[in-house]
Tab-separated table of C-alpha atoms in Angstrom:
chain	number	residue	atom	x	y	z
J	1	MET	CA	205.185	-68.626	143.998
J	2	SER	CA	206.833	-66.567	147.083
J	3	ASN	CA	209.208	-63.608	146.527
J	4	VAL	CA	213.173	-64.188	146.325
J	5	PRO	CA	214.504	-60.828	145.493
J	6	THR	CA	217.657	-61.643	143.389
J	7	GLU	CA	219.910	-58.937	145.750
J	8	LEU	CA	219.762	-60.371	148.941
J	9	LYS	CA	221.925	-62.904	150.298
J	10	TYR	CA	220.220	-66.384	152.251
J	11	THR	CA	220.615	-69.429	154.141
J	12	LYS	CA	218.665	-72.795	154.884
J	13	SER	CA	216.843	-71.849	157.755
J	14	HIS	CA	214.542	-69.458	155.283
J	15	GLU	CA	216.946	-65.983	156.911
J	16	TRP	CA	217.566	-63.062	154.134
J	17	VAL	CA	221.119	-61.158	154.070
J	18	GLN	CA	221.262	-57.107	153.111
J	19	THR	CA	224.888	-56.502	153.155
J	20	ASN	CA	223.744	-52.215	154.464
J	21	GLY	CA	227.299	-51.019	151.712
J	22	ASP	CA	228.375	-49.794	155.438
J	23	GLY	CA	230.212	-53.381	156.746
J	24	THR	CA	226.819	-53.782	158.235
J	25	VAL	CA	223.734	-56.312	157.508
J	26	THR	CA	220.184	-56.885	157.745
J	27	ILE	CA	218.423	-59.819	158.289
J	28	GLY	CA	215.063	-60.663	158.415
J	29	ILE	CA	213.118	-63.917	157.155
J	30	THR	CA	211.735	-64.648	154.043
J	31	ASP	CA	208.806	-64.049	152.198
J	32	ASN	CA	208.559	-68.216	151.773
J	33	ALA	CA	209.136	-68.156	155.591
J	34	GLN	CA	205.899	-66.169	156.537
J	35	GLU	CA	203.924	-67.715	154.118
J	36	LEU	CA	204.815	-70.883	155.845
J	37	LEU	CA	203.747	-69.166	159.344
J	38	GLY	CA	200.718	-67.793	158.995
J	39	ASP	CA	199.827	-64.723	160.973
J	40	LEU	CA	203.058	-64.225	162.594
J	41	VAL	CA	201.656	-62.202	166.614
J	42	PHE	CA	204.857	-62.166	168.693
J	43	VAL	CA	209.087	-61.922	167.221
J	44	GLU	CA	211.411	-61.803	169.873
J	45	LEU	CA	213.973	-60.077	169.138
J	46	PRO	CA	217.815	-60.469	169.630
J	47	GLU	CA	219.344	-58.305	172.809
J	48	GLU	CA	220.977	-55.729	170.773
J	49	GLY	CA	224.914	-55.840	171.880
J	50	SER	CA	225.106	-59.017	172.474
J	51	VAL	CA	227.681	-61.552	169.999
J	52	LEU	CA	226.725	-63.657	168.121
J	53	ALA	CA	228.179	-67.075	166.056
J	54	ALA	CA	226.715	-68.351	163.013
J	55	GLY	CA	224.424	-69.911	163.731
J	56	ASP	CA	223.376	-69.387	166.533
J	57	GLN	CA	219.560	-69.095	167.516
J	58	CYS	CA	218.997	-65.551	168.267
J	59	ALA	CA	215.140	-64.245	167.739
J	60	VAL	CA	211.499	-66.749	167.746
J	61	VAL	CA	208.652	-65.607	165.104
J	62	GLU	CA	205.396	-66.768	166.674
J	63	SER	CA	202.745	-67.170	164.393
J	64	VAL	CA	199.357	-67.924	165.441
J	65	LYS	CA	200.226	-71.896	164.563
J	66	ALA	CA	203.681	-72.004	166.104
J	67	ALA	CA	206.394	-70.697	167.377
J	68	SER	CA	209.803	-70.282	165.159
J	69	ASP	CA	213.931	-70.508	166.277
J	70	VAL	CA	215.990	-67.628	163.758
J	71	TYR	CA	219.512	-68.214	163.236
J	72	ALA	CA	222.494	-65.767	163.061
J	73	PRO	CA	223.151	-66.588	159.317
J	74	ILE	CA	226.721	-64.890	159.973
J	75	SER	CA	229.005	-64.022	163.177
J	76	GLY	CA	228.919	-60.930	164.674
J	77	GLU	CA	227.428	-58.548	166.979
J	78	ILE	CA	223.754	-57.235	167.004
J	79	ILE	CA	223.170	-52.899	166.139
J	80	ALA	CA	220.325	-52.669	165.706
J	81	VAL	CA	216.586	-54.825	166.711
J	82	ASN	CA	213.798	-53.659	164.671
J	83	VAL	CA	211.334	-52.862	167.969
J	84	SER	CA	208.368	-51.871	165.785
J	85	LEU	CA	207.488	-55.392	165.566
J	86	GLU	CA	207.010	-55.321	168.981
J	87	ASP	CA	203.544	-53.249	168.450
J	88	GLU	CA	202.858	-54.779	164.880
J	89	PRO	CA	204.797	-58.859	164.211
J	90	GLU	CA	202.149	-58.740	161.208
J	91	GLN	CA	204.814	-56.439	159.120
J	92	VAL	CA	206.777	-59.497	158.993
J	93	ASN	CA	203.780	-61.060	156.488
J	94	SER	CA	202.706	-57.621	154.968
J	95	ASP	CA	206.100	-57.010	154.011
J	96	PRO	CA	208.742	-59.447	154.632
J	97	PHE	CA	212.291	-57.955	152.993
J	98	GLY	CA	211.871	-54.027	154.010
J	99	ASN	CA	209.775	-52.727	156.805
J	100	GLY	CA	209.227	-56.236	158.480
J	101	TRP	CA	213.593	-57.159	159.610
J	102	LEU	CA	214.353	-58.516	162.208
J	103	PHE	CA	217.645	-57.397	163.309
J	104	ARG	CA	221.029	-55.918	161.918
J	105	MET	CA	224.859	-57.137	162.529
J	106	GLN	CA	228.201	-55.619	162.530
J	107	PRO	CA	230.219	-58.918	160.745
J	108	GLU	CA	232.934	-60.408	162.608
J	109	GLN	CA	233.787	-62.672	159.286
J	110	PRO	CA	232.729	-60.414	156.157
J	111	GLU	CA	233.481	-63.608	154.309
J	112	GLN	CA	231.190	-65.544	156.126
J	113	ILE	CA	227.999	-63.354	153.551
J	114	ALA	CA	229.781	-64.446	150.138
J	115	ALA	CA	229.161	-68.717	151.272
J	116	LEU	CA	225.793	-68.182	152.016
J	117	LEU	CA	222.780	-69.517	149.465
J	118	ASP	CA	222.445	-66.672	146.020
J	119	ALA	CA	218.207	-66.407	145.175
J	120	SER	CA	218.594	-69.413	143.261
J	121	GLY	CA	220.526	-71.550	145.296
J	122	TYR	CA	218.032	-70.622	147.599
J	123	SER	CA	214.928	-71.175	145.142
J	124	ASP	CA	216.493	-74.681	144.603
J	125	THR	CA	216.117	-75.555	147.972
J	126	LEU	CA	211.874	-74.706	148.342
J	127	GLU	CA	212.098	-76.722	145.393
J	128	ALA	CA	214.141	-80.042	147.036
Q	1	MET	CA	195.380	-93.482	152.503
Q	2	SER	CA	194.326	-89.971	153.627
Q	3	GLN	CA	190.979	-89.411	153.153
Q	4	ARG	CA	188.991	-86.519	151.392
Q	5	THR	CA	185.248	-84.826	152.198
Q	6	VAL	CA	182.798	-84.283	149.208
Q	7	LEU	CA	183.754	-80.212	149.391
Q	8	TYR	CA	188.402	-81.229	148.718
Q	9	ASP	CA	187.324	-79.683	145.456
Q	10	HIS	CA	185.704	-76.987	147.241
Q	11	HIS	CA	188.265	-76.325	148.880
Q	12	VAL	CA	190.864	-76.049	146.617
Q	13	ALA	CA	188.886	-73.813	144.489
Q	14	ALA	CA	188.935	-71.413	147.716
Q	15	GLY	CA	192.370	-71.069	148.148
Q	16	ALA	CA	192.694	-73.119	151.017
Q	17	LYS	CA	195.986	-74.804	152.575
Q	18	ILE	CA	195.395	-77.935	152.555
Q	19	VAL	CA	196.775	-80.279	155.888
Q	20	ASP	CA	196.502	-83.972	157.555
Q	21	PHE	CA	194.179	-83.694	160.262
Q	22	ALA	CA	193.628	-87.385	161.829
Q	23	GLY	CA	193.627	-88.555	158.423
Q	24	TRP	CA	191.551	-86.056	156.863
Q	25	GLU	CA	193.480	-83.778	154.208
Q	26	MET	CA	191.580	-80.563	155.465
Q	27	PRO	CA	191.165	-77.060	155.098
Q	28	ILE	CA	194.090	-75.133	157.845
Q	29	HIS	CA	193.580	-71.475	156.037
Q	30	TYR	CA	192.152	-69.920	152.945
Q	31	GLY	CA	195.089	-67.031	152.876
Q	32	SER	CA	195.216	-65.576	156.417
Q	33	GLN	CA	193.590	-67.610	160.257
Q	34	VAL	CA	193.700	-64.228	161.338
Q	35	GLN	CA	190.958	-62.679	158.465
Q	36	GLU	CA	188.920	-65.784	158.660
Q	37	HIS	CA	188.398	-65.860	163.192
Q	38	HIS	CA	188.142	-62.098	162.995
Q	39	GLN	CA	184.887	-63.148	160.349
Q	40	VAL	CA	183.406	-65.462	162.802
Q	41	ARG	CA	183.831	-63.079	165.005
Q	42	ASN	CA	182.082	-60.273	163.129
Q	43	ALA	CA	180.053	-61.343	160.873
Q	44	ALA	CA	179.423	-64.841	159.270
Q	45	GLY	CA	181.756	-68.193	158.480
Q	46	VAL	CA	181.058	-71.800	157.336
Q	47	PHE	CA	183.342	-74.802	158.541
Q	48	ASP	CA	183.754	-78.229	156.755
Q	49	VAL	CA	183.219	-80.556	159.558
Q	50	SER	CA	181.654	-83.746	158.212
Q	51	HIS	CA	185.765	-85.881	158.788
Q	52	MET	CA	183.411	-85.780	161.767
Q	53	VAL	CA	181.474	-88.981	162.620
Q	54	VAL	CA	177.793	-89.279	163.078
Q	55	VAL	CA	176.763	-92.075	164.928
Q	56	ASP	CA	172.885	-93.290	164.662
Q	57	ILE	CA	171.627	-95.346	167.587
Q	58	ARG	CA	168.100	-96.782	167.690
Q	59	GLY	CA	165.858	-99.701	169.275
Q	60	GLU	CA	164.170	-100.491	172.277
Q	61	GLY	CA	167.701	-100.268	174.638
Q	62	ALA	CA	168.324	-96.672	172.774
Q	63	GLN	CA	167.810	-94.572	176.216
Q	64	ALA	CA	169.834	-97.065	178.343
Q	65	PHE	CA	172.297	-97.904	175.762
Q	66	LEU	CA	172.947	-94.261	175.809
Q	67	GLN	CA	172.550	-93.624	180.092
Q	68	TYR	CA	175.030	-96.240	181.096
Q	69	ILE	CA	178.056	-94.792	178.552
Q	70	LEU	CA	177.827	-91.011	178.977
Q	71	ALA	CA	178.862	-89.525	182.496
Q	72	ASN	CA	175.643	-87.053	181.764
Q	73	ASP	CA	172.285	-87.795	181.567
Q	74	VAL	CA	170.700	-88.727	178.096
Q	75	ALA	CA	166.888	-89.272	180.274
Q	76	LYS	CA	167.762	-85.231	180.563
Q	77	LEU	CA	166.876	-85.596	176.487
Q	78	LYS	CA	162.735	-85.539	176.894
Q	79	VAL	CA	161.607	-82.984	173.643
Q	80	SER	CA	162.714	-84.006	170.298
Q	81	GLY	CA	165.583	-82.100	168.916
Q	82	LYS	CA	167.320	-81.439	171.543
Q	83	ALA	CA	171.183	-82.109	172.454
Q	84	LEU	CA	173.334	-82.945	175.193
Q	85	TYR	CA	177.472	-82.668	175.300
Q	86	SER	CA	178.937	-85.413	177.419
Q	87	ALA	CA	182.054	-87.133	178.342
Q	88	MET	CA	181.746	-90.764	177.364
Q	89	LEU	CA	183.973	-92.060	180.165
Q	90	ASN	CA	186.563	-95.411	180.490
Q	91	PRO	CA	185.974	-97.475	183.821
Q	92	GLU	CA	189.420	-95.806	185.088
Q	93	GLY	CA	186.978	-92.604	185.006
Q	94	GLY	CA	189.562	-91.375	181.731
Q	95	VAL	CA	187.948	-89.447	178.632
Q	96	ILE	CA	187.008	-91.398	176.024
Q	97	ASP	CA	185.718	-88.666	173.729
Q	98	ASP	CA	183.676	-85.833	174.345
Q	99	LEU	CA	180.618	-85.865	171.984
Q	100	ILE	CA	176.809	-84.531	171.255
Q	101	VAL	CA	174.469	-86.323	171.665
Q	102	TYR	CA	170.482	-85.374	170.660
Q	103	TYR	CA	166.984	-86.756	170.570
Q	104	LEU	CA	165.612	-87.209	167.884
Q	105	GLY	CA	162.227	-89.145	168.653
Q	106	GLU	CA	161.230	-92.741	170.671
Q	107	GLN	CA	164.523	-94.948	170.534
Q	108	PHE	CA	166.202	-93.117	167.747
Q	109	TYR	CA	169.439	-90.669	168.448
Q	110	ARG	CA	172.091	-89.611	166.952
Q	111	LEU	CA	175.577	-88.928	168.304
Q	112	VAL	CA	178.766	-86.970	167.095
Q	113	VAL	CA	182.197	-87.860	167.758
Q	114	ASN	CA	185.377	-86.325	166.951
Q	115	ALA	CA	186.918	-87.815	163.620
Q	116	GLY	CA	190.647	-88.534	165.519
Q	117	THR	CA	188.559	-90.960	167.829
Q	118	ARG	CA	186.332	-92.559	164.676
Q	119	GLU	CA	188.029	-96.069	165.297
Q	120	LYS	CA	188.021	-96.629	168.872
Q	121	ASP	CA	185.056	-94.383	169.491
Q	122	LEU	CA	183.164	-97.544	167.781
Q	123	ALA	CA	185.151	-100.141	168.695
Q	124	TRP	CA	184.006	-99.055	172.042
Q	125	LEU	CA	180.476	-98.591	170.911
Q	126	ASP	CA	180.053	-101.748	169.762
Q	127	LYS	CA	181.904	-103.258	172.189
Q	128	GLN	CA	179.524	-102.298	175.223
Q	129	LYS	CA	176.445	-102.281	172.877
Q	130	THR	CA	175.951	-106.292	173.301
Q	131	ASP	CA	173.352	-106.374	176.235
Q	132	TYR	CA	171.526	-103.904	174.512
Q	133	ALA	CA	168.561	-103.944	172.033
Q	134	ILE	CA	170.091	-101.592	169.356
Q	135	ASP	CA	171.157	-100.680	166.306
Q	136	LEU	CA	174.288	-98.112	165.911
Q	137	LYS	CA	174.725	-96.487	162.217
Q	138	VAL	CA	177.879	-94.715	160.925
Q	139	ARG	CA	176.277	-92.183	158.579
Q	140	ASP	CA	179.007	-91.694	155.986
Q	141	ASP	CA	176.441	-90.410	153.918
Q	142	LEU	CA	176.277	-87.387	156.008
Q	143	SER	CA	178.452	-84.003	155.508
Q	144	ILE	CA	178.452	-81.146	158.350
Q	145	LEU	CA	178.813	-77.674	157.402
Q	146	ALA	CA	179.257	-75.740	160.801
Q	147	VAL	CA	177.735	-71.928	159.942
Q	148	GLN	CA	179.229	-69.294	162.342
Q	149	GLY	CA	178.859	-65.707	163.867
Q	150	PRO	CA	176.741	-62.691	163.982
Q	151	GLN	CA	175.010	-62.956	160.623
Q	152	ALA	CA	174.851	-66.619	160.152
Q	153	ILE	CA	171.325	-67.751	161.561
Q	154	ALA	CA	169.960	-64.821	159.169
Q	155	THR	CA	172.177	-65.793	155.616
Q	156	VAL	CA	171.308	-69.498	156.765
Q	157	GLN	CA	167.525	-68.729	156.600
Q	158	SER	CA	167.723	-65.855	153.405
Q	159	LEU	CA	168.890	-69.549	152.182
Q	160	LEU	CA	165.442	-71.510	152.749
Q	161	SER	CA	161.605	-71.628	151.366
Q	162	GLU	CA	159.489	-69.623	154.210
Q	163	SER	CA	157.528	-72.127	156.110
Q	164	ASP	CA	161.160	-73.874	156.253
Q	165	ARG	CA	161.985	-70.656	157.765
Q	166	LYS	CA	159.883	-70.367	159.888
Q	167	THR	CA	160.420	-73.573	160.743
Q	168	ILE	CA	164.547	-72.975	162.199
Q	169	ASP	CA	163.389	-69.995	162.953
Q	170	SER	CA	161.534	-71.035	166.663
Q	171	LEU	CA	165.250	-73.249	166.896
Q	172	GLY	CA	166.462	-72.683	170.560
Q	173	VAL	CA	170.153	-73.141	171.656
Q	174	PHE	CA	170.922	-77.108	171.683
Q	175	PHE	CA	168.138	-78.057	169.149
Q	176	GLY	CA	168.130	-79.736	166.160
Q	177	VAL	CA	165.162	-80.255	163.583
Q	178	ASP	CA	164.966	-81.180	160.309
Q	179	VAL	CA	164.160	-79.053	157.672
Q	180	ALA	CA	163.987	-79.255	153.663
Q	181	GLY	CA	165.810	-82.692	153.979
Q	182	MET	CA	168.403	-81.397	156.044
Q	183	PHE	CA	169.482	-81.653	159.877
Q	184	VAL	CA	169.945	-77.787	161.043
Q	185	ALA	CA	170.612	-77.639	164.685
Q	186	ARG	CA	171.386	-74.358	166.412
Q	187	THR	CA	174.879	-75.992	167.896
Q	188	GLY	CA	178.974	-74.940	167.388
Q	189	TYR	CA	182.368	-74.521	168.742
Q	190	THR	CA	183.142	-70.994	168.233
Q	191	GLY	CA	180.575	-68.872	170.795
Q	192	GLU	CA	179.208	-67.522	168.096
Q	193	SER	CA	175.352	-67.885	167.102
Q	194	GLY	CA	175.054	-70.484	164.319
Q	195	TYR	CA	173.634	-73.361	162.996
Q	196	GLU	CA	175.596	-77.047	162.364
Q	197	ILE	CA	173.532	-78.396	159.694
Q	198	MET	CA	174.128	-81.882	158.539
Q	199	MET	CA	173.147	-82.973	154.830
Q	200	PRO	CA	173.274	-86.141	152.193
Q	201	ASN	CA	177.244	-86.190	150.812
Q	202	ASP	CA	175.364	-84.628	146.920
Q	203	ARG	CA	173.739	-82.202	148.074
Q	204	VAL	CA	176.586	-80.152	150.353
Q	205	GLY	CA	178.460	-78.993	147.318
Q	206	ALA	CA	175.867	-76.646	146.547
Q	207	PHE	CA	174.648	-75.066	149.808
Q	208	TRP	CA	178.097	-74.546	149.905
Q	209	ASP	CA	177.942	-73.049	147.008
Q	210	ARG	CA	174.849	-71.329	147.954
Q	211	LEU	CA	176.302	-70.315	151.685
Q	212	LEU	CA	179.766	-67.924	149.975
Q	213	ALA	CA	177.460	-66.488	147.070
Q	214	ALA	CA	175.533	-65.184	149.909
Q	215	GLY	CA	178.482	-63.709	151.510
Q	216	VAL	CA	179.444	-66.414	153.978
Q	217	LEU	CA	182.919	-67.056	153.539
Q	218	PRO	CA	185.146	-69.921	153.761
Q	219	VAL	CA	186.889	-70.904	157.551
Q	220	GLY	CA	189.343	-73.147	158.434
Q	221	LEU	CA	190.673	-75.580	161.653
Q	222	GLY	CA	193.666	-73.008	162.262
Q	223	ALA	CA	190.873	-70.413	162.774
Q	224	ARG	CA	188.136	-72.951	164.641
Q	225	ASP	CA	191.247	-73.406	167.002
Q	226	THR	CA	191.102	-70.414	168.012
Q	227	LEU	CA	187.671	-69.301	168.179
Q	228	ARG	CA	186.410	-71.835	170.381
Q	229	LEU	CA	189.954	-71.564	172.374
Q	230	GLU	CA	188.721	-67.724	172.837
Q	231	ALA	CA	184.888	-69.450	174.098
Q	232	GLY	CA	186.884	-72.064	176.465
Q	233	MET	CA	185.782	-74.929	174.975
Q	234	ASN	CA	187.139	-77.836	175.341
Q	235	LEU	CA	189.818	-79.941	172.927
Q	236	TYR	CA	189.984	-83.723	172.682
Q	237	GLY	CA	193.325	-85.117	172.713
Q	238	SER	CA	194.576	-81.498	174.023
Q	239	ASP	CA	192.503	-80.682	176.984
Q	240	MET	CA	191.069	-84.062	177.576
Q	241	ASP	CA	192.467	-87.770	176.832
Q	242	GLU	CA	191.990	-90.927	178.396
Q	243	THR	CA	194.517	-90.813	181.598
Q	244	THR	CA	192.885	-87.625	183.257
Q	245	SER	CA	189.186	-87.157	184.574
Q	246	PRO	CA	186.528	-84.918	183.605
Q	247	LEU	CA	187.296	-83.253	187.301
Q	248	THR	CA	190.127	-82.056	186.223
Q	249	SER	CA	189.121	-81.302	182.648
Q	250	GLY	CA	186.540	-78.974	183.031
Q	251	LEU	CA	184.056	-80.929	182.734
Q	252	ASN	CA	182.324	-81.670	186.171
Q	253	TRP	CA	179.077	-79.881	184.948
Q	254	THR	CA	178.938	-82.455	182.445
Q	255	ILE	CA	178.254	-85.259	184.437
Q	256	ALA	CA	174.546	-86.161	185.565
Q	257	TRP	CA	175.560	-88.148	189.331
Q	258	GLU	CA	171.638	-87.520	190.036
Q	259	PRO	CA	170.240	-90.651	189.991
Q	260	ALA	CA	173.088	-91.992	192.116
Q	261	GLU	CA	170.784	-95.667	191.550
Q	262	ARG	CA	172.272	-94.488	187.526
Q	263	ASP	CA	175.413	-96.531	186.651
Q	264	PHE	CA	177.499	-95.576	184.051
Q	265	ILE	CA	181.084	-96.454	182.543
Q	266	GLY	CA	183.723	-94.054	185.275
Q	267	ARG	CA	180.902	-93.434	188.017
Q	268	VAL	CA	182.788	-95.852	190.670
Q	269	ALA	CA	186.366	-93.961	189.390
Q	270	ILE	CA	185.486	-90.569	189.292
Q	271	GLN	CA	183.142	-91.118	192.590
Q	272	SER	CA	186.080	-91.877	194.626
Q	273	GLU	CA	188.284	-89.304	192.811
Q	274	GLN	CA	185.593	-86.706	193.932
Q	275	ASP	CA	185.322	-88.227	197.671
Q	276	ALA	CA	189.206	-88.151	198.845
Q	277	GLY	CA	189.298	-84.447	197.111
Q	278	VAL	CA	189.834	-83.655	193.302
Q	279	LYS	CA	193.561	-82.394	193.151
Q	280	GLN	CA	193.452	-79.873	190.356
Q	281	LYS	CA	191.083	-77.708	188.248
Q	282	LEU	CA	191.281	-77.029	184.511
Q	283	VAL	CA	191.745	-73.075	184.393
Q	284	GLY	CA	191.871	-69.702	182.450
Q	285	LEU	CA	194.808	-67.928	181.666
Q	286	VAL	CA	195.935	-65.222	179.992
Q	287	LEU	CA	199.266	-63.761	179.531
Q	288	LEU	CA	200.254	-60.360	180.961
Q	289	ASP	CA	204.207	-59.902	179.823
Q	290	LYS	CA	204.137	-60.380	176.238
Q	291	GLY	CA	204.708	-64.037	174.110
Q	292	VAL	CA	202.059	-66.353	172.935
Q	293	LEU	CA	201.378	-69.225	175.229
Q	294	ARG	CA	201.106	-72.801	173.946
Q	295	GLY	CA	200.285	-77.012	174.969
Q	296	HIS	CA	202.450	-78.332	177.311
Q	297	GLN	CA	204.567	-75.268	178.450
Q	298	LYS	CA	204.881	-75.466	182.539
Q	299	ILE	CA	202.623	-73.069	184.925
Q	300	TYR	CA	204.582	-72.197	188.066
Q	301	CYS	CA	201.949	-71.223	191.444
Q	302	ASP	CA	201.802	-70.963	195.459
Q	303	ALA	CA	200.068	-74.446	195.302
Q	304	GLY	CA	202.620	-76.714	193.465
Q	305	ILE	CA	203.133	-76.689	189.195
Q	306	GLY	CA	200.519	-76.989	186.055
Q	307	GLU	CA	200.305	-77.454	182.956
Q	308	ILE	CA	199.196	-75.381	179.674
Q	309	THR	CA	196.596	-77.892	177.517
Q	310	SER	CA	195.889	-74.867	174.960
Q	311	GLY	CA	197.459	-71.753	174.631
Q	312	THR	CA	196.679	-69.639	171.566
Q	313	PHE	CA	197.702	-65.817	170.213
Q	314	SER	CA	194.061	-64.556	170.883
Q	315	PRO	CA	193.194	-62.340	168.133
Q	316	THR	CA	189.939	-60.937	169.331
Q	317	LEU	CA	191.514	-60.065	172.674
Q	318	GLY	CA	194.812	-59.353	170.772
Q	319	LYS	CA	196.609	-61.613	173.766
Q	320	SER	CA	197.724	-64.038	174.568
Q	321	ILE	CA	194.716	-67.126	176.093
Q	322	ALA	CA	195.577	-70.682	177.264
Q	323	LEU	CA	194.269	-73.508	179.285
Q	324	ALA	CA	196.124	-75.065	182.075
Q	325	ARG	CA	195.414	-78.316	184.218
Q	326	VAL	CA	196.267	-76.730	187.498
Q	327	PRO	CA	196.479	-77.496	191.336
Q	328	HIS	CA	193.204	-77.111	192.167
Q	329	ASP	CA	194.543	-74.168	195.385
Q	330	ILE	CA	195.648	-72.016	192.285
Q	331	GLY	CA	195.487	-67.992	193.588
Q	332	GLY	CA	194.775	-65.602	190.941
Q	333	HIS	CA	198.001	-65.447	189.460
Q	334	CYS	CA	201.112	-67.076	188.372
Q	335	GLU	CA	204.289	-67.673	186.074
Q	336	VAL	CA	204.208	-69.611	183.239
Q	337	GLU	CA	208.045	-71.152	181.954
Q	338	ILE	CA	208.560	-69.645	178.235
Q	339	ARG	CA	211.579	-70.766	176.401
Q	340	GLY	CA	213.384	-70.727	180.378
Q	341	LYS	CA	212.033	-67.284	180.902
Q	342	ARG	CA	209.216	-67.234	183.945
Q	343	LEU	CA	206.254	-64.867	182.131
Q	344	ALA	CA	203.062	-63.261	184.381
Q	345	ALA	CA	199.889	-64.922	183.992
Q	346	GLN	CA	196.139	-64.115	185.500
Q	347	VAL	CA	194.312	-67.126	186.167
Q	348	VAL	CA	190.672	-66.724	184.874
Q	349	LYS	CA	187.203	-68.191	184.520
Q	350	PRO	CA	187.973	-70.938	180.970
Q	351	VAL	CA	185.101	-68.578	179.045
Q	352	PHE	CA	187.422	-65.478	176.771
Q	353	VAL	CA	185.227	-63.757	174.034
Q	354	ARG	CA	181.808	-65.178	173.995
Q	355	ASN	CA	179.867	-63.599	171.304
Q	356	GLY	CA	181.630	-60.905	169.808
Q	357	LYS	CA	182.650	-59.579	173.560
Q	358	SER	CA	185.719	-59.845	175.725
Q	359	MET	CA	184.584	-61.788	179.013
Q	360	LEU	CA	187.743	-61.250	180.901
Q	361	GLU	CA	186.385	-57.741	183.373
Q	362	SER	CA	188.803	-54.980	182.966
């Protein structure tokens, strides 16, 4: 069974969202997602400063097997990206909720965060 | 109605993630495709390839039949146990399948064809054999293991008796021999040394267990694909199919043009293609920018447009590599379109890794 931390919010498309306490959020892909993809070999990150709407395709994670799109869970501006993934994309496999984070956003409509799935809601989508 | 090999329960017990492959429930990996890839490059791994199809051909007409249906010439096979790689063409010169044929004695040959092409291959063989005095027998009673890697030969030999060990120790590359109730061949699909071993279904489980006990790790079809691509070996259905000629699929070396009087299916078509000048060829690509090459990405060069047939990230080289069908006069560099961006790639001979070593000129 994959790990689904209860303090995070989730999307059906397997992104996780962590609120950082300063109004910003950190986003990555879930343990379940990295397990399905297998060994990651390349991560294409969004541009810092780009402004996205919820649901916009904004990053790509590629394993030896396949490429998979990552979507912005909420609307807002990209304020940081995890550049260490350029050389060590395998951090997404080994630590998907920690060092394997993908990018940080400044939410445009913070109320979108509350509308995301909670851990049990996300777990339900995995069992369906 | 998917099928399972005899080893299915062994795969599950080894932690396999099972996927459908050509109607078979096969292990794609046992935890990490990349680790399994390195295991074969650095030590030894075992693949269950029992889904592949073994066809024994016996009879007075066996040689003449194979000389007619294969683009390579089985008359080259004069020593018992010798193997030959060949394409089987349709009359238009397209590739029906690629296969290995073993010469096992007077009037006795063994073919190993792909699982994904099983039904059409068997139908084709059946259709073509009418004028030949031969008997075809599909050997579904056999399982096949590929044991590959720098330690593969020593490990397999350690499981055999002294006399059996001597028998296979002298086995040359691309030769097979019957030993200890198995057919052991120095062939493979990884670019490493090793054996492919056919044995009765009721014995393969015990042999698998002995290999694992001896330190050989199971390797899934995922790593099989990255290993063969690094080795520059074609995959049927990706790098060639019935719509592509062997001349544009890097298979020129497998076509026996001599003797000129040998009539084989597809000869007329590929001869006229050759005479007119072949327009495309299969090359290797190494991506110079960051990213991953994948099948069907478009190639741009001064001579025109091409397409990637197989692409992946090479675990051994730490960069992305591909096979691509490109204009014949492509230069040393080209561009690959990935998600709307054009990235730089180098054109190389389609052999990236052999015996654990990079074949790229630095």
